[in-house]
Short mmCIF file of C-alpha atoms and ligand atoms in Angstrom, two decimals:
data_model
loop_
_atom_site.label_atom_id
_atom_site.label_comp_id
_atom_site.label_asym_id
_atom_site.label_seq_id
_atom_site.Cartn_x
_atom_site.Cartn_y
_atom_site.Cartn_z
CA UNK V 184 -5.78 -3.76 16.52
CA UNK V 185 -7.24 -6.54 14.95
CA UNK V 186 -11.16 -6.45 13.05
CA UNK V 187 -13.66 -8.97 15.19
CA UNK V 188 -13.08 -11.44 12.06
CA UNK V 189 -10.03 -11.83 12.27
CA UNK V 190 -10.40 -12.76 15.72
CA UNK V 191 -13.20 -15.05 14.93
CA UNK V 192 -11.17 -16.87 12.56
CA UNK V 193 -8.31 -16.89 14.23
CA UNK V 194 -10.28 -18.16 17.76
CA UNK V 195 -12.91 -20.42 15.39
CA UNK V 196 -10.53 -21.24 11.87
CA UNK V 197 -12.55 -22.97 9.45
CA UNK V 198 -11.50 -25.84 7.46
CA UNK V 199 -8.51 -27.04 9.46
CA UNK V 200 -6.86 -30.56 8.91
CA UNK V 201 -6.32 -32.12 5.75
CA UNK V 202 -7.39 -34.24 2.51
CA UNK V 203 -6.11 -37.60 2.17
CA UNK V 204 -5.34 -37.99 -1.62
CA UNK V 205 -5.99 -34.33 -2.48
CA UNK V 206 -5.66 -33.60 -5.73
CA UNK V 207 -3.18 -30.39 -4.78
CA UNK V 208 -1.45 -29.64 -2.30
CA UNK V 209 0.48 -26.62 -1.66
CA UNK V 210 3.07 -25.66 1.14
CA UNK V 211 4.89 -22.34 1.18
CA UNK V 212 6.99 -21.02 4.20
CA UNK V 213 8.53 -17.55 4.98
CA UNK V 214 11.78 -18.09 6.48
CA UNK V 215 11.73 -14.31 7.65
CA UNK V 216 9.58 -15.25 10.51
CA UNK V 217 9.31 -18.83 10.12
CA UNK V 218 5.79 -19.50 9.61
CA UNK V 219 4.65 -22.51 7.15
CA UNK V 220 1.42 -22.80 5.46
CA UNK V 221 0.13 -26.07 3.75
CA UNK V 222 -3.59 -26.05 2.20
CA UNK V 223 -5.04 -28.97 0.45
CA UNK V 224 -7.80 -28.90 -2.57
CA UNK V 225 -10.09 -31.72 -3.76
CA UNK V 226 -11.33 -30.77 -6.94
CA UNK V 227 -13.48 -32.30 -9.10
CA UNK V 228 -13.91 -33.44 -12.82
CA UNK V 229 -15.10 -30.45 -13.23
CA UNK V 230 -12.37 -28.30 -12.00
CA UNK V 231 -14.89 -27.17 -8.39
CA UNK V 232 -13.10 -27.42 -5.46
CA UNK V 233 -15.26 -29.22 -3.23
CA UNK V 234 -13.38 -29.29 -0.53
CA UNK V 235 -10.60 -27.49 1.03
CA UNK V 236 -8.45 -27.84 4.75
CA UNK V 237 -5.54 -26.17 5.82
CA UNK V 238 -2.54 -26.50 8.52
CA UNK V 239 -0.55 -23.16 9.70
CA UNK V 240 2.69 -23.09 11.45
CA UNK V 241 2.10 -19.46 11.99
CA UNK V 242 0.65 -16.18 13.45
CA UNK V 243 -2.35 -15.66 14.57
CA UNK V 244 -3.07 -13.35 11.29
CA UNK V 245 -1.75 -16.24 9.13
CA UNK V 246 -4.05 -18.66 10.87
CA UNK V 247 -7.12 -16.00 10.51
CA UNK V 248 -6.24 -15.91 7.02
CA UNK V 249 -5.48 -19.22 5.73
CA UNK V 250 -9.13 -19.76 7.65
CA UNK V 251 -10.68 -16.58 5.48
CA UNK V 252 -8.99 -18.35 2.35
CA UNK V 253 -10.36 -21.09 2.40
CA UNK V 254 -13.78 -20.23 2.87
CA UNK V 255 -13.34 -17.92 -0.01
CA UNK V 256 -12.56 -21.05 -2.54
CA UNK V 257 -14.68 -23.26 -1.18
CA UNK V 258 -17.21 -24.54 -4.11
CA UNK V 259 -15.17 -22.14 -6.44
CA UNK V 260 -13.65 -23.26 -9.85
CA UNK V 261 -9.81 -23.08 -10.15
CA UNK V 262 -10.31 -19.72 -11.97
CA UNK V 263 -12.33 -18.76 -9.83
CA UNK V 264 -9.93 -19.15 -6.92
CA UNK V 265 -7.11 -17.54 -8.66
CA UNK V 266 -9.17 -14.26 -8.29
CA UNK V 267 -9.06 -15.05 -4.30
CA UNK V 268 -5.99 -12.70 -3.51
CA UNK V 269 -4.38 -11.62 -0.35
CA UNK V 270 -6.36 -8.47 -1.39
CA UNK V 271 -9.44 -10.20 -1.18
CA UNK V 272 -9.13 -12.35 1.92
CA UNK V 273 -7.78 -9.04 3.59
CA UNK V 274 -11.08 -7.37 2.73
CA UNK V 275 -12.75 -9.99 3.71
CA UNK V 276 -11.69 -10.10 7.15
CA UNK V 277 -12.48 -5.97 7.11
CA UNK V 278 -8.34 -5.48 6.71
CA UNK V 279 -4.89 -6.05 8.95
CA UNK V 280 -2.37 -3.90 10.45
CA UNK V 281 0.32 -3.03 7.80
CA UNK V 282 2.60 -4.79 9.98
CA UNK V 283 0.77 -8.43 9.28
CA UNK V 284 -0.18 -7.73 5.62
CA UNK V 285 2.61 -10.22 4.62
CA UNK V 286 1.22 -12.62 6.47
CA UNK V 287 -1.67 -13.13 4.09
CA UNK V 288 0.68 -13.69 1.17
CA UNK V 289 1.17 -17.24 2.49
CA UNK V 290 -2.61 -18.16 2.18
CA UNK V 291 -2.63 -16.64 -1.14
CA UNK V 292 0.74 -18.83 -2.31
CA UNK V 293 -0.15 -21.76 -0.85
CA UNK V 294 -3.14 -21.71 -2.70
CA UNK V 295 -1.90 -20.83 -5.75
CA UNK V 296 0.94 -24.09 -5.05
CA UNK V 297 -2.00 -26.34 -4.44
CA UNK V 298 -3.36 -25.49 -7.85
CA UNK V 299 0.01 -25.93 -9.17
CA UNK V 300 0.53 -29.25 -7.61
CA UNK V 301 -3.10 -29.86 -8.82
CA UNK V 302 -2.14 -29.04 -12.42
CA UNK V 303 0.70 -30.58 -12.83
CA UNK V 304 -0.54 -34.15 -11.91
CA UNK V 305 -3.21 -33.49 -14.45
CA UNK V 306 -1.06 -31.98 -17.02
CA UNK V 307 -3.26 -28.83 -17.21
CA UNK V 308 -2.38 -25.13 -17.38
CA UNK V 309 -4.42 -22.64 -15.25
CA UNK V 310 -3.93 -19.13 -16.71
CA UNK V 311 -2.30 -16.98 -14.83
CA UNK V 312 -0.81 -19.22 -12.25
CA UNK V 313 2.98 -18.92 -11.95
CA UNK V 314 5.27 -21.68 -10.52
CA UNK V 315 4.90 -20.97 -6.66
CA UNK V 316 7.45 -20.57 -4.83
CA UNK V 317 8.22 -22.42 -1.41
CA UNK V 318 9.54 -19.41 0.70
CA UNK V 319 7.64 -16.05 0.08
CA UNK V 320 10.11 -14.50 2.44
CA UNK V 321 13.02 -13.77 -0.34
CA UNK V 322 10.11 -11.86 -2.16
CA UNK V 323 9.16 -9.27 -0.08
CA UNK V 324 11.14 -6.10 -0.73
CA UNK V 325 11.87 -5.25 3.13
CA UNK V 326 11.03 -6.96 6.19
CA UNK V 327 7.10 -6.31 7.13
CA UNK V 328 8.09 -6.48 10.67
FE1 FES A 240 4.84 -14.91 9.78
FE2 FES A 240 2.55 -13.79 10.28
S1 FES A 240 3.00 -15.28 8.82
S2 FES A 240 4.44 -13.37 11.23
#
């Protein structure tokens, strides 16, 4: 059911804990099934994050790819890591069941709330980022479950 990454980063996730005085941090939460995601950027003068952690409330695929995430942003610019979608950390991790695609929207929107947090206490703009939202569950059209 599940490709042998997933199960490696779900067994082995990568960058769990988190950054004392990050410069973002994001937490988004889908009340549907409960699961919370919080990441955590340190980013640079230059706008690299240099270093990224996570902690997951969740499901084993929301663990696997929070862990995929944040490998994939890791020594990225912001811009950069806006291009690192659920999409992309699905193919990353050679793809999900349909029935646990949702559950790589949280690593995707907690990212993208970490930036926001990031961008707001630096009174930037990062193009294309919307204001996150905190529970992804109230987007999804039907229940992926
Ligand atoms: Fe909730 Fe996977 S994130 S079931």
């Amino acid at each position: 059911m599940y490709s042998e990454k997933v199960m490696d980063h779900f067994q082995n996730p990568r960058n769990v804990g988190e950054i004392e005085d990050a410069s973002g941090v994001g937490t988004v939460g889908n009340a549907r099934c409960g699961d919370i995601m919080r990441i955590f950027l340190d980013i640079d003068e230059e706008g690299i994050i240099r270093d990224v952690k996570f902690k997951t409330f969740g499901c084993g695929a929301a663990v696997a790819t929070s862990s995929m995430a944040t490998e994939l942003v890791k020594g990225k610019t912001v811009r950069e890591a806006m291009q690192v979608t659920n999409k992309a950390v699905m193919e990353a991790l050679d793809g999900l069941p349909p029935v646990k695609v949702h559950c790589s929207l949280l690593a995707e929107e907690a990212i993208h709330a970490a930036l926001w947090d990031y961008a707001e206490k630096n009174g930037i703009t990062i193009e294309g980022l919307e204001r996150p939202v905190s529970d992804i569950g109230e987007q999804e059209e039907e229940p992926a479950y």
